[in-house]
Coordinates of N, CA, C and O and ligand atoms in Angstrom, one line a residue:
X1 N 125.9 95.0 97.8 CA 127.1 94.5 97.2 C 127.2 93.4 96.3 O 126.9 92.3 97.0
X2 N 127.4 93.6 94.8 CA 127.4 92.4 94.2 C 128.5 91.3 94.4 O 129.6 91.7 94.8
X3 N 128.2 90.0 94.5 CA 129.3 89.2 94.6 C 130.5 89.3 94.0 O 131.6 89.0 94.7
X4 N 130.6 89.8 92.7 CA 131.7 89.7 92.1 C 132.6 90.9 92.7 O 133.8 90.7 92.4
X5 N 132.2 91.9 93.3 CA 132.9 93.0 93.7 C 133.4 92.6 95.0 O 134.3 93.0 95.5
X6 N 132.6 91.7 95.8 CA 133.0 91.2 97.1 C 134.3 90.1 96.9 O 135.1 90.2 97.5
X7 N 134.1 89.5 95.9 CA 135.2 88.5 95.5 C 136.5 89.2 95.0 O 137.6 88.9 95.3
X8 N 136.3 90.5 94.5 CA 137.3 91.4 94.0 C 138.1 91.9 95.0 O 139.2 91.9 95.2
X9 N 137.2 92.5 96.3 CA 137.9 92.8 97.4 C 138.7 91.6 98.0 O 139.6 92.1 98.6
X10 N 138.1 90.2 98.0 CA 138.8 89.3 98.8 C 140.0 89.2 98.2 O 141.0 89.1 98.8
X11 N 140.2 89.2 96.6 CA 141.4 89.2 96.2 C 142.4 90.3 96.5 O 143.5 90.0 96.6
X12 N 141.9 91.4 96.5 CA 142.6 92.4 96.8 C 143.3 92.3 98.3 O 144.5 92.5 98.5
X13 N 142.5 91.7 99.3 CA 142.9 91.6 100.6 C 144.1 90.7 100.8 O 145.1 90.8 101.4
X14 N 143.8 89.6 100.1 CA 144.8 88.3 99.9 C 146.2 89.0 99.4 O 147.0 88.6 99.8
X15 N 146.0 89.9 98.4 CA 147.2 90.3 97.5 C 148.0 91.4 98.6 O 149.2 91.3 98.5
X16 N 147.3 92.1 99.6 CA 148.0 92.9 100.4 C 148.8 92.2 101.5 O 149.8 92.8 102.1
X17 N 148.4 90.8 101.6 CA 149.4 89.9 102.5 C 150.9 89.9 102.2 O 151.7 89.7 103.0
X18 N 151.0 90.2 100.8 CA 152.3 90.0 100.2 C 153.2 91.5 100.0 O 154.1 91.6 99.6
X19 N 152.4 92.6 100.5 CA 152.9 94.0 100.5 C 154.4 93.8 101.0 O 154.5 93.4 102.3
X20 N 155.1 94.7 100.3 CA 156.6 95.0 100.8 C 156.6 96.5 101.4 O 156.8 97.2 100.6
X21 N 156.4 96.7 102.7 CA 156.1 97.9 103.2 C 156.6 98.1 104.4 O 156.2 98.4 105.5
X22 N 158.1 97.8 104.4 CA 158.7 98.0 105.8 C 159.0 99.6 106.1 O 159.1 99.7 107.5
X23 N 159.0 100.5 105.2 CA 159.0 102.0 105.6 C 157.8 102.5 106.2 O 157.9 103.2 106.9
X24 N 156.8 102.3 105.3 CA 155.6 103.0 105.5 C 154.8 102.2 106.9 O 153.9 102.9 107.5
X25 N 155.2 101.0 106.6 CA 154.2 100.0 107.5 C 152.6 100.3 107.1 O 151.7 100.1 108.0
X26 N 152.5 100.7 105.8 CA 151.3 100.6 105.3 C 150.9 99.6 104.3 O 150.8 100.1 103.1
X27 N 150.6 98.2 104.7 CA 150.4 97.4 103.4 C 149.0 97.7 102.7 O 147.8 98.1 103.0
X28 N 149.1 97.5 101.3 CA 147.9 97.8 100.3 C 147.9 96.8 99.4 O 149.0 96.2 98.9
X29 N 146.6 96.3 99.3 CA 146.4 95.3 98.3 C 145.3 95.6 97.4 O 144.5 96.5 97.5
X30 N 145.3 95.1 95.9 CA 144.8 95.8 94.9 C 144.3 94.5 94.0 O 145.1 93.7 93.8
X31 N 143.1 94.6 93.5 CA 142.7 93.8 92.4 C 141.8 94.5 91.4 O 141.2 95.2 91.5
X32 N 142.3 94.0 90.2 CA 141.5 94.5 88.8 C 140.9 93.4 88.3 O 141.2 92.4 88.1
X33 N 139.6 93.9 88.0 CA 138.7 93.1 87.1 C 138.8 93.7 85.7 O 138.5 94.8 85.7
X34 N 139.2 92.8 84.7 CA 139.3 93.3 83.3 C 138.1 92.8 82.7 O 137.4 92.0 83.1
X35 N 137.8 93.4 81.5 CA 136.9 93.2 80.7 C 136.6 92.1 80.2 O 135.6 91.3 80.1
X36 N 137.8 91.1 80.2 CA 137.6 89.7 79.7 C 137.4 88.8 80.8 O 137.1 87.5 80.7
X37 N 137.1 89.3 82.2 CA 136.7 88.5 83.3 C 137.8 88.1 84.0 O 137.6 87.6 85.3
X38 N 139.1 88.4 83.6 CA 140.3 87.9 84.3 C 140.5 88.9 85.7 O 140.0 90.0 85.4
X39 N 141.2 88.5 86.4 CA 141.6 89.1 87.6 C 143.2 89.3 87.7 O 143.7 88.2 87.8
X40 N 143.7 90.4 88.1 CA 144.8 90.4 88.4 C 145.2 91.2 89.7 O 144.4 92.3 89.9
X41 N 146.1 90.9 90.6 CA 146.4 91.7 91.8 C 147.6 92.2 91.9 O 148.5 91.8 91.2
X42 N 147.8 92.9 93.0 CA 149.1 93.7 93.2 C 149.1 94.1 94.7 O 148.2 94.2 95.2
X43 N 150.3 94.3 95.1 CA 150.5 95.0 96.5 C 151.4 96.1 96.3 O 152.3 96.3 95.3
X44 N 151.7 97.0 97.2 CA 152.7 98.2 97.1 C 153.9 97.4 97.5 O 154.3 96.3 98.3
X45 N 155.1 97.9 96.6 CA 156.3 97.5 96.8 C 157.2 98.5 97.0 O 157.5 99.4 96.1
X46 N 157.9 98.7 98.3 CA 158.6 99.8 98.7 C 159.9 99.7 98.2 O 160.4 98.5 98.1
X47 N 160.9 100.8 98.7 CA 162.3 100.6 98.4 C 163.0 101.4 99.1 O 162.4 102.7 99.7
X48 N 164.2 101.3 99.5 CA 165.0 102.0 100.5 C 165.3 103.3 100.0 O 165.8 104.3 100.6
X49 N 165.4 103.2 98.8 CA 165.3 104.7 98.0 C 163.8 105.2 97.6 O 163.2 104.7 96.6
X50 N 163.0 105.8 98.7 CA 161.8 105.7 98.9 C 160.9 106.1 97.4 O 159.8 105.6 97.3
X51 N 161.5 107.0 96.7 CA 160.8 107.3 95.5 C 160.6 106.3 94.5 O 159.8 106.5 93.6
X52 N 161.2 105.3 94.7 CA 161.0 104.1 93.8 C 159.8 103.2 94.0 O 159.6 102.2 93.3
X53 N 159.1 103.4 95.2 CA 157.9 102.7 96.0 C 156.9 102.7 94.5 O 156.8 103.7 93.9
X54 N 156.4 101.6 94.5 CA 155.3 101.5 93.5 C 154.0 101.0 94.1 O 154.0 100.0 95.1
X55 N 152.7 101.5 93.9 CA 151.5 101.3 94.7 C 151.0 100.2 94.3 O 151.1 99.7 93.0
X56 N 150.1 99.4 95.2 CA 149.6 98.2 94.8 C 148.6 98.5 93.3 O 148.7 97.5 92.7
X57 N 147.9 99.4 93.3 CA 147.0 99.6 92.1 C 147.8 99.5 91.0 O 147.4 99.0 90.0
X58 N 149.1 100.4 90.8 CA 149.9 100.3 89.7 C 150.3 99.1 89.3 O 150.4 98.5 88.3
X59 N 150.6 98.1 90.3 CA 151.4 96.7 90.1 C 150.1 96.0 89.6 O 150.5 95.2 88.7
X60 N 149.0 96.0 90.1 CA 148.0 95.3 89.7 C 147.6 95.5 88.2 O 147.4 94.7 87.3
X61 N 147.5 96.8 87.9 CA 147.3 97.2 86.6 C 148.4 96.8 85.4 O 148.1 96.0 84.4
X62 N 149.7 97.1 85.9 CA 150.7 96.5 85.0 C 150.7 95.1 84.8 O 151.4 94.8 83.6
X63 N 150.7 94.4 85.5 CA 150.5 92.8 85.7 C 149.3 92.4 84.7 O 149.8 91.8 83.7
X64 N 148.3 93.0 84.5 CA 147.3 92.8 83.5 C 147.7 93.2 82.1 O 147.7 92.5 81.4
X65 N 148.3 94.3 82.2 CA 148.7 94.9 80.7 C 149.9 94.3 80.3 O 149.7 93.8 79.0
X66 N 150.7 93.7 81.0 CA 151.7 92.7 80.5 C 151.4 91.4 80.2 O 151.9 90.7 79.3
X67 N 150.3 91.0 80.6 CA 149.6 89.8 80.2 C 148.6 89.8 79.0 O 147.7 89.0 78.8
X68 N 148.6 91.0 78.5 CA 147.5 91.2 77.4 C 146.3 92.0 77.8 O 145.5 92.2 76.8
X69 N 145.8 92.4 78.8 CA 144.6 93.0 79.2 C 144.9 94.6 78.9 O 145.9 95.0 78.6
X70 N 143.5 95.0 78.4 CA 143.7 96.5 78.3 C 142.6 97.3 78.8 O 142.6 98.5 79.1
X71 N 141.4 96.5 79.0 CA 140.3 97.5 79.5 C 139.9 97.0 81.0 O 139.5 96.0 81.2
X72 N 139.9 97.9 82.0 CA 139.4 97.8 83.3 C 138.2 97.9 83.5 O 137.2 98.7 82.9
X73 N 137.4 97.0 84.1 CA 136.0 96.9 84.7 C 135.7 97.2 85.9 O 134.8 98.0 86.2
X74 N 136.5 96.9 86.8 CA 136.6 97.4 88.2 C 138.0 97.2 89.1 O 138.8 96.6 88.4
X75 N 137.9 98.2 90.1 CA 139.1 97.8 90.9 C 138.8 97.9 92.4 O 137.9 98.6 92.7
X76 N 139.3 97.1 93.0 CA 139.3 96.9 94.6 C 140.6 97.2 95.2 O 141.6 96.8 94.7
X77 N 140.6 97.6 96.3 CA 141.5 98.1 97.2 C 141.4 97.8 98.5 O 140.2 98.3 99.1
X78 N 142.2 97.4 99.1 CA 142.2 96.8 100.6 C 143.3 97.3 101.4 O 144.4 96.9 101.1
X79 N 143.4 97.7 102.6 CA 144.3 98.2 103.3 C 143.9 97.7 104.9 O 142.8 97.2 105.3
X80 N 144.8 97.4 105.8 CA 144.6 96.9 107.1 C 144.5 98.2 108.0 O 143.8 97.9 109.2
X81 N 144.6 99.2 107.6 CA 144.4 100.6 108.5 C 143.3 100.7 108.9 O 142.1 100.4 107.9
X82 N 142.6 101.5 109.9 CA 141.3 101.7 110.0 C 140.6 102.9 109.4 O 139.4 102.9 109.3
X83 N 141.5 104.0 108.7 CA 141.1 104.6 107.6 C 141.0 104.1 106.3 O 141.4 103.1 106.1
X84 N 139.8 104.6 105.9 CA 139.5 103.9 104.3 C 140.7 104.3 103.5 O 141.1 105.5 103.4
X85 N 140.9 103.5 102.5 CA 142.0 103.7 101.8 C 141.5 104.8 100.5 O 140.1 104.8 100.4
X86 N 142.4 105.6 99.6 CA 142.0 106.2 98.6 C 143.2 106.4 97.6 O 144.3 106.5 98.2
X87 N 143.0 105.7 96.4 CA 144.1 105.7 95.6 C 144.7 107.0 95.3 O 144.0 108.0 95.1
X88 N 146.1 107.0 95.2 CA 146.7 108.3 95.0 C 146.6 108.7 93.6 O 146.1 108.2 92.7
X89 N 147.0 110.0 93.6 CA 146.7 111.0 92.2 C 147.6 110.2 91.1 O 146.8 110.0 89.8
X90 N 148.6 109.6 91.3 CA 149.2 109.0 90.2 C 148.5 107.7 89.7 O 148.4 107.5 88.4
X91 N 148.2 106.9 90.6 CA 147.3 105.7 90.2 C 146.0 105.8 89.6 O 145.4 105.3 88.7
X92 N 145.3 107.1 90.0 CA 143.9 107.6 89.4 C 144.4 107.9 87.9 O 143.6 107.4 87.1
X93 N 145.4 108.5 87.5 CA 145.7 108.7 86.4 C 146.0 107.4 85.4 O 145.7 107.4 84.1
X94 N 146.6 106.5 86.2 CA 147.0 105.2 85.3 C 145.9 104.3 85.2 O 145.6 103.7 84.0
X95 N 144.8 104.6 86.1 CA 143.6 103.8 86.0 C 142.7 104.3 84.8 O 142.3 103.5 84.0
X96 N 142.9 105.5 84.5 CA 142.2 106.5 83.4 C 142.8 106.0 82.2 O 141.9 106.0 81.1
X97 N 143.9 105.6 82.1 CA 144.6 105.1 80.7 C 143.8 104.0 80.3 O 143.7 103.9 79.0
X98 N 143.2 103.1 81.2 CA 142.6 101.6 80.8 C 141.0 101.6 81.0 O 140.7 100.7 81.1
X99 N 140.5 103.0 81.5 CA 139.0 102.8 81.6 C 138.6 104.4 81.9 O 139.3 105.2 82.5
X100 N 137.7 104.6 81.1 CA 136.9 106.0 81.1 C 136.2 106.0 82.3 O 136.1 107.3 83.2
X101 N 135.6 105.1 82.8 CA 135.0 105.3 84.0 C 134.8 103.5 84.2 O 134.8 102.6 83.7
X102 N 134.9 103.4 85.9 CA 134.7 102.1 86.3 C 134.5 102.3 87.9 O 135.0 103.3 88.6
X103 N 133.7 101.4 88.4 CA 133.6 101.3 89.9 C 135.0 101.0 90.9 O 135.9 100.2 90.3
X104 N 135.2 101.8 91.7 CA 136.3 101.5 92.7 C 135.7 101.1 93.8 O 135.1 102.0 94.8
X105 N 136.1 99.9 94.4 CA 135.6 99.5 95.7 C 136.9 99.5 96.6 O 137.8 98.8 96.3
X106 N 136.5 100.1 97.7 CA 137.4 100.4 99.0 C 137.0 99.6 100.2 O 135.9 99.4 100.5
X107 N 138.2 98.9 101.1 CA 138.0 98.3 102.2 C 138.9 98.7 103.1 O 140.1 98.7 102.9
X108 N 138.5 98.9 104.4 CA 139.7 99.3 105.3 C 139.8 98.0 106.3 O 139.0 96.9 106.1
X109 N 140.5 98.1 107.2 CA 140.9 97.0 108.1 C 139.9 96.3 109.0 O 140.0 95.4 109.4
X110 N 138.8 97.2 109.0 CA 137.8 96.7 110.0 C 136.7 96.2 109.2 O 135.6 95.7 109.7
X111 N 136.9 96.0 107.8 CA 136.0 95.4 107.0 C 134.8 96.4 106.4 O 133.9 95.7 105.7
X112 N 135.0 97.7 106.6 CA 134.0 98.8 106.1 C 134.4 98.7 105.0 O 135.4 99.0 104.2
X113 N 133.2 99.0 103.8 CA 133.3 99.1 102.3 C 132.6 100.1 101.9 O 131.5 100.6 102.4
X114 N 133.2 100.8 100.9 CA 132.9 101.8 100.2 C 132.8 101.8 98.9 O 133.8 101.2 98.5
X115 N 132.0 102.2 98.1 CA 132.1 102.2 96.6 C 132.1 103.9 95.9 O 131.4 104.5 96.5
X116 N 133.0 103.8 95.1 CA 133.4 105.3 94.5 C 133.4 104.8 93.0 O 133.3 103.6 92.7
X117 N 134.0 105.9 92.2 CA 134.1 105.6 90.9 C 135.3 106.6 90.2 O 135.6 107.5 91.0
X118 N 136.0 106.0 89.3 CA 136.9 107.0 88.7 C 136.6 108.2 88.5 O 137.2 109.3 88.6
X119 N 135.3 108.3 87.8 CA 134.9 109.8 87.3 C 135.0 110.7 88.6 O 134.8 111.7 88.7
X120 N 134.2 110.0 89.7 CA 134.2 110.8 91.0 C 135.7 111.1 91.6 O 135.7 112.3 92.1
X121 N 136.6 110.2 91.4 CA 137.9 110.4 92.1 C 138.9 111.2 91.2 O 139.8 111.8 91.5
X122 N 138.5 111.4 89.7 CA 139.3 112.1 88.7 C 138.5 112.8 87.9 O 138.3 112.4 86.7
X123 N 137.8 113.9 88.3 CA 136.8 114.5 87.2 C 137.6 115.2 86.2 O 138.7 115.5 86.5
X124 N 136.8 115.4 85.1 CA 137.7 116.5 84.1 C 139.1 115.9 83.6 O 139.8 116.5 83.3
X125 N 139.0 114.5 83.6 CA 140.2 113.9 83.2 C 140.8 114.0 82.0 O 140.3 114.1 81.0
X126 N 142.1 114.1 81.7 CA 142.8 114.0 80.3 C 142.9 112.3 80.2 O 143.5 111.5 81.2
X127 N 142.8 111.8 79.0 CA 143.0 110.5 78.7 C 143.3 110.4 77.1 O 143.8 111.3 76.4
X128 N 143.5 109.1 76.7 CA 144.0 108.7 75.4 C 143.5 109.3 74.3 O 143.9 109.6 73.4
X129 N 142.1 109.6 74.4 CA 141.2 110.2 73.4 C 141.7 111.4 73.0 O 141.5 111.9 71.7
X130 N 142.4 112.0 73.7 CA 142.9 113.4 73.6 C 143.9 113.1 72.4 O 144.1 114.4 71.9
X131 N 144.4 112.0 72.3 CA 145.7 112.0 71.4 C 145.2 111.0 70.5 O 146.0 110.0 70.0
X132 N 143.9 110.8 69.9 CA 143.3 109.6 69.3 C 144.1 109.5 67.8 O 143.7 108.7 67.0
X133 N 144.7 110.7 67.3 CA 145.6 110.6 66.0 C 146.3 109.6 66.2 O 146.8 109.2 65.2
X134 N 146.9 109.3 67.5 CA 147.8 108.3 67.7 C 147.0 107.0 67.8 O 146.2 106.7 68.5
X135 N 147.6 105.9 67.2 CA 147.0 104.5 67.2 C 147.3 103.9 68.7 O 148.2 103.9 69.4
X136 N 145.9 103.2 69.3 CA 146.2 102.7 70.4 C 146.7 101.2 70.2 O 146.2 100.6 69.4
X137 N 147.5 100.6 71.2 CA 147.9 99.1 71.0 C 147.3 98.5 72.0 O 147.9 98.3 73.2
Ligands
THU1 N1 150.0 103.3 98.7 C1 149.2 102.3 97.9 O1 150.0 101.3 97.5 N2 148.1 102.5 97.3 C2 147.5 103.8 97.7 O2 146.2 103.9 97.3 C3 148.2 104.7 98.4 C4 149.6 104.4 98.7 C5 151.4 102.9 99.3 C6 152.5 103.7 98.7 C7 153.6 103.4 100.0 O3 154.1 101.9 99.8 C8 152.5 103.3 101.0 O4 151.2 103.1 100.5 C9 152.6 104.7 101.7 O5 152.2 105.8 101.0

């Protein structure tokens, strides 16, 4: 495993320590490596109105977008649970908005690491180029 991906996982794990997940008790941390070389992190933030919960992945992505980033190079997800994490369907589509393909590095609470990719997790996907008559910002 490349050092930059191990570093990204360490950032994801640290972000997971701030998870607000009193309802599921399933803390998640995520870190995005942007094409610029910057990293943004996020954790899951739950709500007593359960449907308002936002996943760690989307929080990490939206933080970067709000700071001017546009292209995802890699994503790391870290959980404390013994099962390996797997980004939810909604997050897969949001990743797809900012990457056609990228490595997705996963780590469970026992330190086991697996590497997947956006194309593997979301094959035959719909993305911005389907609407390319519209200008991208
Ligand atoms: N969750 C994430 O943050 N990322 C995932 O990849 C899976 C699910 C969160 C949402 C919720 O706070 C908790 O995990 C249980 O679904």
